[in-house]
Amino acid sequence: QKEVEQDPGPLSVPEGAIVSLNCTYSNSAFQYFMWYRQYSRKGPELLMYTYSSGNKEDGRFTAQVDKSSKYISLFIRDSQPSDSATYLCAMRPGRRALTFGSGTRLQVQP
Amino acid sequence: GAVVSQHPSWVICKSGTSVKIECRSLDFQATTMFWYRQFPKQSLMLMATSNEGSKATYEQGVEKDKFLINHASLTLSTLTVTSAHPEDSSFYICSALGTSDHTDTQYFGPGTRLTVL
């Protein structure tokens, strides 16, 4: 079993839809949770960062962490074609390397 | 946000040659840098953790004599792929962990695409 599980997709939605992306994990030591967006042939770009459980909102993006369920989510409101990319969840126990999910490919249709 | 650069952005080399990839944190100091490798349509896999002034820590299955890492300053880490072979062709990405304002966040470079012929 992988430490971090993420549905690879692809996920196709119409423009303006609300997108829900999720990851589950097994390591209870994870404390820092991130969502990265990666366009083809580019490095990952940090979208959201949360520490421990709770919600965080930034513009059209909302990140949720439920440590009791070992489940994290990223919601994208009013999705745009420019949101089409691979979304990677990532997490770590402390000041250490990240463990990544496999990434979910998102396609927003105009 | 913090900026991390990588050079070169892409490189093509012959089998048996060595290739050096640089990773720089441009506007912050990074005591720790990480090197990842990503194959097509796969996620990032950690290769090694590099701490400034000390030897890198390699993940299981990564040959330290093949992938030489040097972290000589708080803003620069290098990865040298020695005697590269076609199976080393991949997308190599570094990330940097800050020391002060960015202590909890890793920022990634744009990646280096290596093709070994």
Short mmCIF file of C-alpha atoms in Angstrom, two decimals:
data_model
loop_
_atom_site.label_atom_id
_atom_site.label_comp_id
_atom_site.label_asym_id
_atom_site.label_seq_id
_atom_site.Cartn_x
_atom_site.Cartn_y
_atom_site.Cartn_z
CA GLN A 1 0.00 0.00 0.00
CA LYS A 2 1.32 3.43 -0.94
CA GLU A 3 1.73 6.00 1.81
CA VAL A 4 -0.33 8.50 -0.19
CA GLU A 5 -3.16 7.47 -2.49
CA GLN A 6 -4.54 9.75 -5.17
CA ASP A 7 -6.88 8.96 -8.04
CA PRO A 8 -4.91 9.60 -11.24
CA GLY A 9 -7.97 10.58 -13.24
CA PRO A 10 -8.25 12.00 -15.79
CA LEU A 11 -11.01 14.21 -14.47
CA SER A 12 -12.90 16.20 -17.08
CA VAL A 13 -15.29 18.99 -16.08
CA PRO A 14 -17.03 21.86 -17.87
CA GLU A 15 -15.84 25.40 -17.34
CA GLY A 16 -17.36 26.93 -14.22
CA ALA A 17 -17.76 23.63 -12.39
CA ILE A 18 -16.60 23.00 -8.85
CA VAL A 19 -13.73 20.52 -8.81
CA SER A 20 -12.99 18.24 -5.89
CA LEU A 21 -9.62 16.54 -5.65
CA ASN A 22 -8.73 14.16 -2.84
CA CYS A 23 -5.95 12.17 -1.27
CA THR A 24 -5.79 9.64 1.51
CA TYR A 25 -2.71 8.73 3.47
CA SER A 26 -1.60 6.15 5.97
CA ASN A 27 1.26 7.80 7.89
CA SER A 28 -0.14 9.50 10.98
CA ALA A 29 3.13 11.42 11.40
CA PHE A 30 2.34 13.68 8.44
CA GLN A 31 1.75 17.22 9.69
CA TYR A 32 2.25 19.47 6.66
CA PHE A 33 -0.03 19.13 3.68
CA MET A 34 0.37 20.78 0.31
CA TRP A 35 -1.26 20.89 -3.05
CA TYR A 36 0.86 21.52 -6.10
CA ARG A 37 -0.17 22.18 -9.68
CA GLN A 38 2.06 20.91 -12.44
CA TYR A 39 1.74 21.79 -16.09
CA SER A 40 3.24 19.49 -18.65
CA ARG A 41 7.05 19.55 -18.65
CA LYS A 42 7.18 22.09 -15.83
CA GLY A 43 8.09 21.94 -12.16
CA PRO A 44 5.36 21.77 -9.52
CA GLU A 45 3.88 25.08 -8.40
CA LEU A 46 2.70 25.42 -4.81
CA LEU A 47 -1.01 26.18 -4.61
CA MET A 48 -1.99 25.59 -1.02
CA TYR A 49 -0.21 24.75 2.19
CA THR A 50 -1.83 23.74 5.47
CA TYR A 51 -0.50 22.62 8.79
CA SER A 52 -2.46 19.98 10.69
CA SER A 53 -6.26 19.76 10.41
CA GLY A 54 -8.59 22.46 9.19
CA ASN A 55 -9.60 24.50 6.17
CA LYS A 56 -7.74 27.14 4.23
CA GLU A 57 -9.11 29.32 1.48
CA ASP A 58 -7.21 31.30 -1.13
CA GLY A 59 -9.23 32.82 -3.93
CA ARG A 60 -10.96 30.05 -5.85
CA PHE A 61 -9.06 27.34 -3.98
CA THR A 62 -9.99 25.72 -0.67
CA ALA A 63 -7.88 23.08 1.03
CA GLN A 64 -9.24 20.81 3.73
CA VAL A 65 -7.35 18.46 6.01
CA ASP A 66 -9.01 15.85 8.20
CA LYS A 67 -6.26 14.14 10.16
CA SER A 68 -8.70 11.88 11.99
CA SER A 69 -9.72 10.36 8.67
CA LYS A 70 -6.30 10.81 7.04
CA TYR A 71 -8.00 12.58 4.18
CA ILE A 72 -7.21 15.83 2.41
CA SER A 73 -9.11 17.70 -0.27
CA LEU A 74 -8.67 20.56 -2.68
CA PHE A 75 -11.71 22.36 -4.07
CA ILE A 76 -11.54 24.61 -7.09
CA ARG A 77 -14.50 26.92 -7.63
CA ASP A 78 -15.47 28.42 -10.97
CA SER A 79 -12.96 26.23 -12.77
CA GLN A 80 -11.25 27.67 -15.84
CA PRO A 81 -9.58 26.03 -18.84
CA SER A 82 -6.30 27.42 -17.49
CA ASP A 83 -6.78 25.18 -14.45
CA SER A 84 -6.18 22.17 -16.68
CA ALA A 85 -3.08 20.52 -15.24
CA THR A 86 -1.98 17.71 -12.98
CA TYR A 87 -2.66 18.33 -9.30
CA LEU A 88 -0.37 16.69 -6.81
CA CYS A 89 -1.04 16.32 -3.13
CA ALA A 90 2.05 16.16 -0.97
CA MET A 91 2.76 15.83 2.72
CA ARG A 92 5.57 15.45 5.21
CA PRO A 93 6.15 14.86 8.93
CA GLY A 94 8.40 17.83 9.58
CA ARG A 95 11.29 19.51 7.82
CA ARG A 96 11.79 16.56 5.55
CA ALA A 97 11.15 15.61 1.99
CA LEU A 98 7.65 15.48 0.68
CA THR A 99 5.78 12.31 -0.11
CA PHE A 100 3.66 12.84 -3.19
CA GLY A 101 0.46 11.36 -4.43
CA SER A 102 0.46 10.09 -7.98
CA GLY A 103 -1.28 13.23 -9.23
CA THR A 104 -4.73 13.78 -10.74
CA ARG A 105 -4.98 15.05 -14.29
CA LEU A 106 -7.68 17.68 -14.60
CA GLN A 107 -9.15 18.87 -17.87
CA VAL A 108 -11.53 21.83 -17.81
CA GLN A 109 -13.53 22.00 -21.01
CA PRO A 110 -14.40 25.47 -22.34
CA GLY B 1 6.67 33.24 -3.44
CA ALA B 2 10.25 32.10 -3.26
CA VAL B 3 12.05 31.39 -6.51
CA VAL B 4 14.13 28.34 -7.30
CA SER B 5 15.95 28.07 -10.59
CA GLN B 6 17.47 25.11 -12.37
CA HIS B 7 20.02 25.00 -15.12
CA PRO B 8 19.96 23.71 -17.75
CA SER B 9 16.27 23.36 -18.47
CA TRP B 10 16.98 20.53 -20.86
CA VAL B 11 20.03 18.58 -21.95
CA ILE B 12 20.76 15.86 -24.46
CA CYS B 13 23.90 13.82 -24.03
CA LYS B 14 25.56 10.68 -25.29
CA SER B 15 25.60 7.50 -23.28
CA GLY B 16 28.60 7.35 -20.97
CA THR B 17 28.98 11.07 -20.45
CA SER B 18 28.34 13.02 -17.26
CA VAL B 19 25.81 15.78 -16.84
CA LYS B 20 25.66 18.41 -14.10
CA ILE B 21 22.40 20.07 -13.09
CA GLU B 22 22.36 23.18 -10.90
CA CYS B 23 19.64 24.17 -8.47
CA ARG B 24 19.62 27.66 -6.99
CA SER B 25 17.40 29.39 -4.47
CA LEU B 26 17.32 32.94 -5.76
CA ASP B 27 15.78 34.97 -2.95
CA PHE B 28 16.18 32.87 0.17
CA GLN B 29 18.70 30.63 1.85
CA ALA B 30 18.06 26.91 1.81
CA THR B 31 19.71 24.66 4.35
CA THR B 32 18.04 21.68 2.78
CA MET B 33 17.44 20.86 -0.86
CA PHE B 34 15.79 17.79 -2.30
CA TRP B 35 16.28 16.10 -5.64
CA TYR B 36 13.39 14.32 -7.30
CA ARG B 37 13.01 12.37 -10.50
CA GLN B 38 9.82 12.13 -12.50
CA PHE B 39 9.14 9.70 -15.32
CA PRO B 40 6.37 10.44 -17.84
CA LYS B 41 2.89 10.39 -16.34
CA GLN B 42 4.26 9.43 -12.96
CA SER B 43 4.62 11.33 -9.74
CA LEU B 44 7.79 12.75 -8.27
CA MET B 45 10.10 10.25 -6.61
CA LEU B 46 12.60 11.46 -4.05
CA MET B 47 16.18 10.62 -4.93
CA ALA B 48 18.14 12.33 -2.17
CA THR B 49 18.14 14.95 0.54
CA SER B 50 20.94 17.45 0.51
CA ASN B 51 21.96 19.50 3.53
CA GLU B 52 24.37 22.39 3.19
CA GLY B 53 27.86 21.41 4.21
CA SER B 54 27.18 17.71 4.72
CA LYS B 55 26.81 14.56 2.68
CA ALA B 56 23.55 13.89 0.94
CA THR B 57 21.18 11.21 2.14
CA TYR B 58 20.06 8.92 -0.66
CA GLU B 59 16.81 7.02 -0.91
CA GLN B 60 16.86 3.28 -1.17
CA GLY B 61 17.68 2.14 -4.67
CA VAL B 62 19.42 5.36 -5.71
CA GLU B 63 23.11 4.89 -6.45
CA LYS B 64 25.10 7.56 -4.67
CA ASP B 65 28.14 7.01 -6.89
CA LYS B 66 26.05 7.55 -9.97
CA PHE B 67 24.11 10.57 -8.77
CA LEU B 68 26.60 12.88 -7.12
CA ILE B 69 25.12 15.68 -5.05
CA ASN B 70 26.96 18.70 -3.78
CA HIS B 71 25.38 21.37 -1.57
CA ALA B 72 28.28 23.73 -1.09
CA SER B 73 26.34 26.87 -0.20
CA LEU B 74 22.97 27.92 1.15
CA THR B 75 21.79 28.84 -2.33
CA LEU B 76 23.26 26.17 -4.59
CA SER B 77 23.02 22.42 -4.91
CA THR B 78 24.24 20.39 -7.88
CA LEU B 79 23.32 16.95 -9.14
CA THR B 80 25.79 15.21 -11.42
CA VAL B 81 24.61 12.17 -13.33
CA THR B 82 27.79 10.22 -14.00
CA SER B 83 28.20 7.84 -16.92
CA ALA B 84 24.64 8.49 -17.99
CA HIS B 85 22.67 5.76 -19.76
CA PRO B 86 19.37 5.91 -21.66
CA GLU B 87 17.48 4.61 -18.63
CA ASP B 88 18.59 7.76 -16.76
CA SER B 89 16.53 9.86 -19.16
CA SER B 90 13.97 11.60 -16.99
CA PHE B 91 12.76 14.91 -15.62
CA TYR B 92 14.90 15.96 -12.66
CA ILE B 93 13.42 18.47 -10.24
CA CYS B 94 14.95 20.08 -7.18
CA SER B 95 13.20 21.75 -4.30
CA ALA B 96 14.51 24.02 -1.57
CA LEU B 97 13.44 24.34 2.04
CA GLY B 98 13.93 27.79 3.52
CA THR B 99 15.69 28.77 6.70
CA SER B 100 13.63 31.72 7.87
CA ASP B 101 10.55 33.20 6.24
CA HIS B 102 9.93 30.04 4.27
CA THR B 103 10.75 27.49 6.95
CA ASP B 104 7.75 25.28 6.34
CA THR B 105 7.49 25.37 2.61
CA GLN B 106 9.35 23.67 -0.18
CA TYR B 107 9.61 25.50 -3.44
CA PHE B 108 10.35 23.64 -6.62
CA GLY B 109 12.56 24.49 -9.53
CA PRO B 110 11.24 24.30 -13.09
CA GLY B 111 12.94 20.97 -13.71
CA THR B 112 15.63 19.69 -16.07
CA ARG B 113 14.75 17.28 -18.82
CA LEU B 114 17.61 14.87 -19.45
CA THR B 115 17.71 12.75 -22.58
CA VAL B 116 20.51 10.24 -22.91
CA LEU B 117 21.05 8.89 -26.41
#
